[in-house]
Coordinates of C-alpha atoms in Angstrom, one line a residue:
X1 CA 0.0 0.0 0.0
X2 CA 2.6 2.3 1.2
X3 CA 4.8 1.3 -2.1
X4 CA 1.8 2.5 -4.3
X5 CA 0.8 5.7 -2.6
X6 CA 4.2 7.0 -2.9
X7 CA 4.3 5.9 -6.8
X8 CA 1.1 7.0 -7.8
X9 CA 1.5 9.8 -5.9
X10 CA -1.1 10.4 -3.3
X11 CA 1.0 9.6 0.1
X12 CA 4.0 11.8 -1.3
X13 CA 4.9 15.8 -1.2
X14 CA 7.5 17.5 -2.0
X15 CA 9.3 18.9 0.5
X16 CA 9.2 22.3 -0.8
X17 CA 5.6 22.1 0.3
X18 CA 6.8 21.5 4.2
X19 CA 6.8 25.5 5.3
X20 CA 3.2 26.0 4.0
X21 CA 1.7 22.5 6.2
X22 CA 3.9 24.1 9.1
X23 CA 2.3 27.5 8.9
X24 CA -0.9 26.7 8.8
X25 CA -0.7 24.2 11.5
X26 CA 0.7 26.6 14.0
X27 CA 4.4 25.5 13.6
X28 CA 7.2 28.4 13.7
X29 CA 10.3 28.7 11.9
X30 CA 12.8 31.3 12.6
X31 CA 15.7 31.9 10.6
X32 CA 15.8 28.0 9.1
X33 CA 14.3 26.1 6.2
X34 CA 13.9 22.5 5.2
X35 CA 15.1 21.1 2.2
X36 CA 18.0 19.1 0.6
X37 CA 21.7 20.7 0.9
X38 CA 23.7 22.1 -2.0
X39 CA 26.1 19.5 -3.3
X40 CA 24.4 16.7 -0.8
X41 CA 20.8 16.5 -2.4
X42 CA 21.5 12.5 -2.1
X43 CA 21.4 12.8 1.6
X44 CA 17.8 14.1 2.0
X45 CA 15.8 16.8 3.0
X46 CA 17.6 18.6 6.8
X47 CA 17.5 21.6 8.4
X48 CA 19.1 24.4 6.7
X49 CA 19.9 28.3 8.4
X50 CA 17.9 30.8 6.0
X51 CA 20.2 33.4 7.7
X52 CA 23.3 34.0 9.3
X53 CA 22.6 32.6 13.1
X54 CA 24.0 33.5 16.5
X55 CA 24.2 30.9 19.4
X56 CA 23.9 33.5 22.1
X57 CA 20.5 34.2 20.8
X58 CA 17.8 32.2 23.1
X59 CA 14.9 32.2 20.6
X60 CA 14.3 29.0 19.3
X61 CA 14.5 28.1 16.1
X62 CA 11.3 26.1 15.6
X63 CA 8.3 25.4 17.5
X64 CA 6.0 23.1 17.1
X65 CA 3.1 22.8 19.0
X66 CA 2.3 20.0 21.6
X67 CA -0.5 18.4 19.6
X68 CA 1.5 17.3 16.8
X69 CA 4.2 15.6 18.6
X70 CA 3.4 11.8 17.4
X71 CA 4.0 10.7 21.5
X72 CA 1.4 7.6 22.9
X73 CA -0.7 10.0 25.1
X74 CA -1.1 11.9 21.8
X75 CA -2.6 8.8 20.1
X76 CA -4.1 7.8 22.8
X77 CA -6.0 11.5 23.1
X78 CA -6.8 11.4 19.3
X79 CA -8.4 7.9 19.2
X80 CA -11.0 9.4 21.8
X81 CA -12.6 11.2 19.0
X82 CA -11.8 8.2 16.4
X83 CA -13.7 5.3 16.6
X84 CA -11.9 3.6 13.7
X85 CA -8.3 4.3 15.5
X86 CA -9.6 3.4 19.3
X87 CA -10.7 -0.1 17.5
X88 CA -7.7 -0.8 16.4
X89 CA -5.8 0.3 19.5
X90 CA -7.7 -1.4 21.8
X91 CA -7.5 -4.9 19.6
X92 CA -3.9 -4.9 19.5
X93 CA -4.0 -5.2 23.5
X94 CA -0.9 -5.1 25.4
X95 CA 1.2 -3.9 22.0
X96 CA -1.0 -1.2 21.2
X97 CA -0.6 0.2 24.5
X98 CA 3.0 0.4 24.1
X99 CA 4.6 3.2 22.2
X100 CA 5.9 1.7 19.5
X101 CA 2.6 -0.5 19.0
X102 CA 0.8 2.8 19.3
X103 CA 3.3 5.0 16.9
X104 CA 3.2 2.0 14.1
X105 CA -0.6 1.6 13.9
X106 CA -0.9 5.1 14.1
X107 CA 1.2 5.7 10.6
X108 CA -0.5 2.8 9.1
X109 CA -4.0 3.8 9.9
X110 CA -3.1 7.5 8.3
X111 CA -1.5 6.1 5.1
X112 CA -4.7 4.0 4.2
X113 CA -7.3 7.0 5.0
X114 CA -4.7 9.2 2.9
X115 CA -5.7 6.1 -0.2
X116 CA -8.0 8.1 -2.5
X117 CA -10.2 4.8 -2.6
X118 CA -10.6 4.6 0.8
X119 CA -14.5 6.0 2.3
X120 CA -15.6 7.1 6.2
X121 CA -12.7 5.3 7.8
X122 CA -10.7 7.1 10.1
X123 CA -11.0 11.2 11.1
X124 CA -7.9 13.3 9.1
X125 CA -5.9 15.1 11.5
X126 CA -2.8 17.3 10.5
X127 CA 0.2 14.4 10.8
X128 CA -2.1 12.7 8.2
X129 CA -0.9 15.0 5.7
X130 CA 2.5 14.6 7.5
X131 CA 3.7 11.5 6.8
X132 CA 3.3 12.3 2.8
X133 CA 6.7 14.3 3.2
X134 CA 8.3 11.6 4.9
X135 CA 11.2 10.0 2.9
X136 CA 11.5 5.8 2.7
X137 CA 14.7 5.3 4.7
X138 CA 17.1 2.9 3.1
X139 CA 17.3 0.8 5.9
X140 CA 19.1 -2.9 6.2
X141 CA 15.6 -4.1 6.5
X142 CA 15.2 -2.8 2.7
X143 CA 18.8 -4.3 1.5
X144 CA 18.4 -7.0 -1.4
X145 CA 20.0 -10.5 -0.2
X146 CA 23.2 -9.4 -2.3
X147 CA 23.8 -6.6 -0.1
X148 CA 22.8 -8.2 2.9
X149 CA 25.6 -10.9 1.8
X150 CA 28.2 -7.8 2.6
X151 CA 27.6 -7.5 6.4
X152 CA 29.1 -11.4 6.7
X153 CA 31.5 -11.4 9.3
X154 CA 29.8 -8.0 10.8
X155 CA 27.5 -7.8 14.1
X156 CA 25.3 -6.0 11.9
X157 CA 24.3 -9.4 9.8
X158 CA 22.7 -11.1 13.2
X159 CA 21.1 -8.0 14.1
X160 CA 18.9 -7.7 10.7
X161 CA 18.3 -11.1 10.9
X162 CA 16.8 -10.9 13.9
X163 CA 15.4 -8.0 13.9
X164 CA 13.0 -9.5 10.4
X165 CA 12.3 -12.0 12.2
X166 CA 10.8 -9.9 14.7
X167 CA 8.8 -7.6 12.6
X168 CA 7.5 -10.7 10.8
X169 CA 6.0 -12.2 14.2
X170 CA 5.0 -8.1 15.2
X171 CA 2.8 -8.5 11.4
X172 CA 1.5 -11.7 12.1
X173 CA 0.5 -10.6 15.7
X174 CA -0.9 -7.5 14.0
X175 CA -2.8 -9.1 11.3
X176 CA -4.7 -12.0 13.8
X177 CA -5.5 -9.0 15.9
X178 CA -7.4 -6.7 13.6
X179 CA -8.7 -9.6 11.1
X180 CA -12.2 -9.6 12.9
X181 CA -12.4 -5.7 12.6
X182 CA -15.2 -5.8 9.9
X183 CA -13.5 -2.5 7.9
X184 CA -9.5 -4.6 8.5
X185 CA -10.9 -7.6 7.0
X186 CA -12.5 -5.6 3.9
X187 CA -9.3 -2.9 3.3
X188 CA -6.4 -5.0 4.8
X189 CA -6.8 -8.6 4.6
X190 CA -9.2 -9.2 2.1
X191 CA -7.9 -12.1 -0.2
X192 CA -7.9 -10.1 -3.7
X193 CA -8.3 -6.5 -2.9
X194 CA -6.5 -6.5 0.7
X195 CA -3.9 -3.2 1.0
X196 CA -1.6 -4.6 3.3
X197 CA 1.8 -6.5 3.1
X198 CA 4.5 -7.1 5.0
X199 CA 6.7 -4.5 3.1
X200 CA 3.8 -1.9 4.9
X201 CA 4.8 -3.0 8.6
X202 CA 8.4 -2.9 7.2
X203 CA 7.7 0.8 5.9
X204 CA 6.2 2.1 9.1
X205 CA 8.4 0.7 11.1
X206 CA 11.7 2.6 10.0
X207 CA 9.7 5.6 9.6
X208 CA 9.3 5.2 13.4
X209 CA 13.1 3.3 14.4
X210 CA 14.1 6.3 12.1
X211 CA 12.9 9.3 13.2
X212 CA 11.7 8.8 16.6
X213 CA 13.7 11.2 19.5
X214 CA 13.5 10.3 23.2
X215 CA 11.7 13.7 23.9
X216 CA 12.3 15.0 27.3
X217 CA 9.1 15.5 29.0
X218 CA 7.5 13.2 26.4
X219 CA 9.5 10.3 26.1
X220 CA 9.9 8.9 22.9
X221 CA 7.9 10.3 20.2
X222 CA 8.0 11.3 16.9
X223 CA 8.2 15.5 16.1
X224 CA 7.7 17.1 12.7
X225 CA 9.9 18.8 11.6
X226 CA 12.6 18.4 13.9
X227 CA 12.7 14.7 12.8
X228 CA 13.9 16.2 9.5
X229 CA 16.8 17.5 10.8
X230 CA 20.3 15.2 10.2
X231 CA 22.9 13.6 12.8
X232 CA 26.1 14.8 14.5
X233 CA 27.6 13.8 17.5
X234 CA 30.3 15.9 19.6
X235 CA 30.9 19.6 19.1
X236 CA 29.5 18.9 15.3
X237 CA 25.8 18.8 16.9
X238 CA 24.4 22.3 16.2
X239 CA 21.2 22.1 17.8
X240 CA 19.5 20.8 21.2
X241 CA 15.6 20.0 21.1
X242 CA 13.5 19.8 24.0
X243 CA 9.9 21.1 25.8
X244 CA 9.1 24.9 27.1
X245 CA 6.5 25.2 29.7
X246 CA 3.5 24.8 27.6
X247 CA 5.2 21.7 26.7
X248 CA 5.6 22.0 23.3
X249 CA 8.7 21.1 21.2
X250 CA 11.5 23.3 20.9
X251 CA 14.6 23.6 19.0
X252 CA 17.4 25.7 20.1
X253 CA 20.5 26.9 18.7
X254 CA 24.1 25.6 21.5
X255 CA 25.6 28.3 23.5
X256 CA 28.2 29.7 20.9
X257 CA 27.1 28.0 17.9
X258 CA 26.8 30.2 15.1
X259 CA 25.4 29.1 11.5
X260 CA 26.2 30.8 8.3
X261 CA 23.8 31.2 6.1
X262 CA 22.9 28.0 4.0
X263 CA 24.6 25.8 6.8
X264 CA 23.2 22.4 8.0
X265 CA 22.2 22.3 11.6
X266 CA 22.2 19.1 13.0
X267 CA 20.9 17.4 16.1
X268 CA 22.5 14.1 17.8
X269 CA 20.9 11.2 17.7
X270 CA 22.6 10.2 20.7
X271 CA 26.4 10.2 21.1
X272 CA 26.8 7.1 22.3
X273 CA 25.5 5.1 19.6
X274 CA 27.8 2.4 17.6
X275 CA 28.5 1.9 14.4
X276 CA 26.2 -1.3 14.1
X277 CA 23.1 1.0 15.3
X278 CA 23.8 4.0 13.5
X279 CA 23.1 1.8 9.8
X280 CA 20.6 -0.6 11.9
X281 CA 18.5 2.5 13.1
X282 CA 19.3 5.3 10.7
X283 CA 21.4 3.8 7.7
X284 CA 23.9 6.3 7.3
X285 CA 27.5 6.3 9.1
X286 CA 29.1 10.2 10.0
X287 CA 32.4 10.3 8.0
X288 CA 34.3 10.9 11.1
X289 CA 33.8 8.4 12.8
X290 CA 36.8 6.4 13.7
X291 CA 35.3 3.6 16.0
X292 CA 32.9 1.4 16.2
X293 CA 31.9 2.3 19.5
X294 CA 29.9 -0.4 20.5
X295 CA 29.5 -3.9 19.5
X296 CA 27.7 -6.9 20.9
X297 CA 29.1 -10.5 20.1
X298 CA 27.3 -13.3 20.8
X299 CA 27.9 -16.3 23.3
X300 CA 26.6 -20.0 22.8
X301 CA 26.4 -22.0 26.0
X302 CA 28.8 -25.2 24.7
X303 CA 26.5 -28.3 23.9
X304 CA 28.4 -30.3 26.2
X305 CA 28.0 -28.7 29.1
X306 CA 25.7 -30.6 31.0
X307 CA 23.7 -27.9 32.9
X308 CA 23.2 -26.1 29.5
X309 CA 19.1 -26.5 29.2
X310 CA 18.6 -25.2 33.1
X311 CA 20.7 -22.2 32.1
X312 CA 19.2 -21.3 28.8
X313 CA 15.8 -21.5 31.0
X314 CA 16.4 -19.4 33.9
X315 CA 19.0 -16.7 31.7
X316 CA 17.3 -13.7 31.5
X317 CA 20.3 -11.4 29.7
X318 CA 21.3 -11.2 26.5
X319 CA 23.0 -14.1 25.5
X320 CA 26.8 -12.5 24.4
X321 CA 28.9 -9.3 25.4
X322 CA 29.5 -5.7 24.6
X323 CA 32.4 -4.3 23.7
X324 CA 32.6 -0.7 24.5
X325 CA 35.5 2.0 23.3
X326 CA 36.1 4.1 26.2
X327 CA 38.8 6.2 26.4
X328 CA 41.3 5.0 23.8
X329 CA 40.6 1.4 25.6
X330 CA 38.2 -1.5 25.0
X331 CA 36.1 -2.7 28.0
X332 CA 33.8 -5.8 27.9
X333 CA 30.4 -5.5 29.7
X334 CA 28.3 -8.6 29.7
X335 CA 26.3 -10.7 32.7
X336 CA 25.6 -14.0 30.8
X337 CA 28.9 -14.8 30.5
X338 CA 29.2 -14.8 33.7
X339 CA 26.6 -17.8 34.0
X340 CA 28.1 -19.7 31.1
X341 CA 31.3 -20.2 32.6
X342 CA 30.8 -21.6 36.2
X343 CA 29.7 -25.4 36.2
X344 CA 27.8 -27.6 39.5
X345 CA 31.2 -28.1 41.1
X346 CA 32.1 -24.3 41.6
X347 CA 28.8 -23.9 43.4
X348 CA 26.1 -23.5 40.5
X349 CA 22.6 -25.5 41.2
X350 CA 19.3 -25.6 39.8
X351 CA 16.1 -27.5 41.7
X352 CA 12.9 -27.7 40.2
X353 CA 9.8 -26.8 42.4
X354 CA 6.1 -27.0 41.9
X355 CA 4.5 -23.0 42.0
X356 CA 1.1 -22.4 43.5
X357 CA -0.9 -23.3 40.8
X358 CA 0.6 -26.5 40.3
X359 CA 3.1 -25.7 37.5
X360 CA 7.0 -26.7 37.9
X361 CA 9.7 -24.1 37.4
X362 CA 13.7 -24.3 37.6
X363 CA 15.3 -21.9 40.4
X364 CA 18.4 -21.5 40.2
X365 CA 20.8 -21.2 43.1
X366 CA 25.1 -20.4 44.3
X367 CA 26.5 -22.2 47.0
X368 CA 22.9 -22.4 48.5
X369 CA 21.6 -19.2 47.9
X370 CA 18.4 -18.9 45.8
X371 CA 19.6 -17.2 42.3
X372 CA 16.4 -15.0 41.4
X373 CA 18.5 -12.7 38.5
X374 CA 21.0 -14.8 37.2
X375 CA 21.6 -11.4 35.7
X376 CA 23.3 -11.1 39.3
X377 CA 24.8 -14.0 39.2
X378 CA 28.7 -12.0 39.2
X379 CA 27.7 -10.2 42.9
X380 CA 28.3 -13.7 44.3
X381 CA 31.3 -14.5 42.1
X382 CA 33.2 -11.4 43.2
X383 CA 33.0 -12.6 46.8
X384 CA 33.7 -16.1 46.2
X385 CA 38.0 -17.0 47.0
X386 CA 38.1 -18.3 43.0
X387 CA 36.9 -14.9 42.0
X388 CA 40.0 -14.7 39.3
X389 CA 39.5 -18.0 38.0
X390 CA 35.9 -17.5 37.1
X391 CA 37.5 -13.8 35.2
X392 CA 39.8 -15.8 33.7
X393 CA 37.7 -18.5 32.3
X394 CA 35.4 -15.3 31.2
X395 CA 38.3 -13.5 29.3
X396 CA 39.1 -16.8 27.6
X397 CA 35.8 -17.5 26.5
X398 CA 35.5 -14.2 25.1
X399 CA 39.1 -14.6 22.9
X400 CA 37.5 -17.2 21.3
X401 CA 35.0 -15.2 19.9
X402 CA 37.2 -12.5 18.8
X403 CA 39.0 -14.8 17.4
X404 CA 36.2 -16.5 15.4
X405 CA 35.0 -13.3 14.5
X406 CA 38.4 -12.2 13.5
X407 CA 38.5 -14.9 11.1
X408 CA 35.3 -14.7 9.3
X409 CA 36.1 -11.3 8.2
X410 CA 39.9 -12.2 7.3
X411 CA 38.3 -15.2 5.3
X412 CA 35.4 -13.3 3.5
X413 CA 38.3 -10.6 2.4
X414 CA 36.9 -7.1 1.5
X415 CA 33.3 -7.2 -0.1
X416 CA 32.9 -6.0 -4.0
X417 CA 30.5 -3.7 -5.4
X418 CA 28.9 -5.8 -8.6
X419 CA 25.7 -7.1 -10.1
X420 CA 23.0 -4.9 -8.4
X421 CA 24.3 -4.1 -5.1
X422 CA 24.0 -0.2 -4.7
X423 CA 26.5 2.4 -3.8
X424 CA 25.0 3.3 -0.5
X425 CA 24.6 -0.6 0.7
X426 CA 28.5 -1.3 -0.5
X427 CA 29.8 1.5 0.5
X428 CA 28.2 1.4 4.7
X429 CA 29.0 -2.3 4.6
X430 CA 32.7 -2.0 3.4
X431 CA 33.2 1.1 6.2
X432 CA 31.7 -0.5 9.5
X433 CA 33.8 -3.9 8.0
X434 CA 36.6 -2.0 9.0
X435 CA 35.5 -0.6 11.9
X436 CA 34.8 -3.4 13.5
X437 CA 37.7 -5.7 12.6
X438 CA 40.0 -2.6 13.9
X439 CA 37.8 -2.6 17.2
X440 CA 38.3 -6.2 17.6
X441 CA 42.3 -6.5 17.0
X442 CA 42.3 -4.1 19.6
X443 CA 40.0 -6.3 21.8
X444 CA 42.0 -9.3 21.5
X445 CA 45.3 -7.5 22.5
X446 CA 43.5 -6.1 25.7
X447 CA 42.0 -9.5 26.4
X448 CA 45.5 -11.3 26.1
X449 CA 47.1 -8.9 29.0
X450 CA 44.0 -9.6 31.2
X451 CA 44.4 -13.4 30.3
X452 CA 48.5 -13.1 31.3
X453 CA 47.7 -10.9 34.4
X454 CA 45.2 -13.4 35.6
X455 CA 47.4 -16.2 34.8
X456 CA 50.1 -14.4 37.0
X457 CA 48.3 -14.3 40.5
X458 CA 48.6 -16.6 43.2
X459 CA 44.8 -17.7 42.9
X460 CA 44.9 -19.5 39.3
X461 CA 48.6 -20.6 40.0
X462 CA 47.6 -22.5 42.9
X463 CA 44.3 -23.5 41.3
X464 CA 46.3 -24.7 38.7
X465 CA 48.8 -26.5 40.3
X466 CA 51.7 -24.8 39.8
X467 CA 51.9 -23.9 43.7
X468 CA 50.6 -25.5 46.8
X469 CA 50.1 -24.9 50.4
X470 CA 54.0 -26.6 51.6
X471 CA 55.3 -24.2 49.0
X472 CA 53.8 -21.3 50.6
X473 CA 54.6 -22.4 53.6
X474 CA 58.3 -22.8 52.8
X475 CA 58.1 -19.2 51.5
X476 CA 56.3 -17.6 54.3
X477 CA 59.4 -19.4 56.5
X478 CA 62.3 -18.0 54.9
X479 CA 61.0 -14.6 54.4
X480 CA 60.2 -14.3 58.3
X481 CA 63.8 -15.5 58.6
X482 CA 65.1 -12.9 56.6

């Protein structure tokens, strides 16, 4: 449906026409314009200074009034006087009272009243006319199979896999939901004539993963016009958004910023974002970036470890570990690995014990101590005396995977641009490539003086062997001696 609007023409505007939907729905712009940049008209529409502009000044630069911010109180307020909208909200359940569930169904809902063929479904509000100057983000969800074959080796590939997978389950979840909705069954899901697909939900949803801002005061949301302006993080970000006390949204020009005339200003996205999220979420990668950031690699529990179905059953973390670039250094977060490497004889248990309505459950314990997070599992670790064995086995585990990961990229080589595999696609996939095999050489060398401190303390050399109890004795003997 989506697809077809935008070719035929009727969910599509050009942006030029932006400033006149903003005027006469109460939205102020002072001193900036949307539209594409000179010389970077292949990047989209952003948020260009109409005049020369002066960061001392406190008067914002847009506002835009509290009734179009796309939030889930807003949808909530406006399916009050819909009855089509409250139907659908109030089908979906659970998901539909979440914002996400709210913000997709929303933008769905408005693209099929905006279909010329469509009659007395839905009430037209101002974001209906919205969305029509929305762009269709080239996402990884919207990649060809070719250029999905570049992010082998990357953390990116998992990622998109996953993350279909879970959009297909969200549209199948979607579609049982509203099937019995007498107007969904006729428009949506009708055998010959129905509108929607799955490339719809896949449309919608990176207009919302996108666009959406966590709005201070409102949470995450959605906010026109702002939501057109472009990415950059550090001193490079231009422009803060956020509420005045009317609540509506605001953006404002940093402290000692100024703007030439015809210059881009930019909003961040969020600083701390990796490379791996910034093409997941927003499928574009700043030039100057030089790290990754972030990455997350992850862990199987081995087959043959025997208390392996227990802990896939009570683990409630993400199965793997984050590397994060922090200061010029690479620090590993993670709490699951913490659960695959300690076995039943370091103190690990599991007991399975009937709950009050009869049902059976596995609880999982340390050293007798009920385990009711194994997300916690590491508090009891760092007070038990083989604390630096279990870090060791840890920081092992983990080369492993570097390692492994290491090698697919080495193997796969660099990735070609032939066939039909696009410039943008080839060109994202060959930069975070080497980003993150440049984050991950400098993983393993950090990991390998952990593994040779660890390997150097008393601990692991007497758990090891290497030392025992008459040798320290002997030692503790000639140095009171001395």
């Amino acid at each position: 449906m989506i697809r077809r609007g935008r070719t035929e023409g009727w969910l599509r505007e050009p942006i030029q026409g932006l400033h006149t939907w903003a005027s006469f729905h109460g939205v102020k712009f002072d001193g900036i314009k949307v539209g594409p940049l000179p010389g970077f008209e292949d990047r989209g529409s952003t948020v260009i200074a109409a005049r020369e502009l002066i960061g001392e000044k406190a008067e914002p630069l847009m506002t835009i009034p509290k009734e179009l911010i796309l939030s889930k109180q807003n949808i909530e307020l406006m399916a009050k006087s819909d009855q089509h909208l409250h139907e659908l909200l109030h089908a979906l359940d659970d998901f539909g009272r979440t914002t996400r569930g709210a913000v997709l169904t929303f933008l769905l809902f408005q693209a099929t009243i905006c279909c010329p063929g469509v009659k007395d479904v839905g009430v037209h509000t101002p974001l209906t006319e919205y969305i029509k100057y929305l762009p269709d983000e080239l996402l990884p969800t919207f990649w060809s199979e070719e250029e999905l074959e570049l992010l082998d080796g990357t953390t990116l590939r998992s990622a998109v896999r996953a993350k279909m997978n879970s959009l297909l389950r969200e549209f199948e979840a979607f579609r049982a939901a509203t099937e019995n909705i007498h107007w969904c069954a006729k428009l949506w899901w009708d055998e010959d004539d129905g509108m929607l697909t799955f490339d719809d939900w896949l449309r919608v949803d990176a207009m919302y993963r996108s666009r959406a801002l966590e709005f201070p005061g409102v949470g995450d949301a959605m906010v026109p016009c702002i939501d057109m302006a472009n990415h950059a993080s550090g001193d490079a970000t231009a422009a803060l958004y956020e509420t005045d006390d009317d609540g509506n949204a605001i953006l404002i020009l940093r402290h000692g910023k100024d703007i030439l005339e015809g210059g881009e200003i930019t909003i961040t996205y969020g600083d701390d974002k990796g490379a791996c999220e910034n093409i997941f979420s927003y499928g574009f990668l700043e030039d100057s970036m030089a790290s990754a950031r972030i990455m997350f690699l992850n862990l199987d529990i081995p087959d043959d470890d025997p208390l392996r179905p227990a802990k896939i059953y009570v683990c409630n973390t993400a199965p793997g570990f984050r590397l994060v670039d922090k200061n010029d250094s690479i620090e590993w977060e993670s709490d699951f690995v913490w659960l695959v490497v300690v076995n039943e004889e370091d103190g690990l248990d599991f007991k399975v014990r009937q709950t009050v309505d009869g049902g059976r459950e596995i609880q999982a314990f340390w050293k007798e101590s009920e385990l009711n997070d194994t997300s916690k599992i590491r508090t009891f670790l760092e007070q038990d005396p083989l604390w630096e064995v279990f870090q060791l086995r840890a920081v092992v585990l983990m080369q492993g995977r570097v390692d492994a990961q290491l090698a697919t990229l080495e193997t796969l080589g660099s990735p070609t641009q032939e066939g039909l595999i696009r410039e943008r696609p080839w060109r994202l996939a060959t930069q975070l490539r080497k980003l993150e095999r440049k984050m991950l050489e400098s993983t393993r060398t950090i990991l390998d003086k952990q593994r040779s401190a660890l390997l150097d303390t008393e601990t692991i050399q007497r758990y090891l062997g290497l030392i025992d109890d008459e040798d320290k004795d002997e030692e503790q003997v000639e140095e009171d001696f001395t």
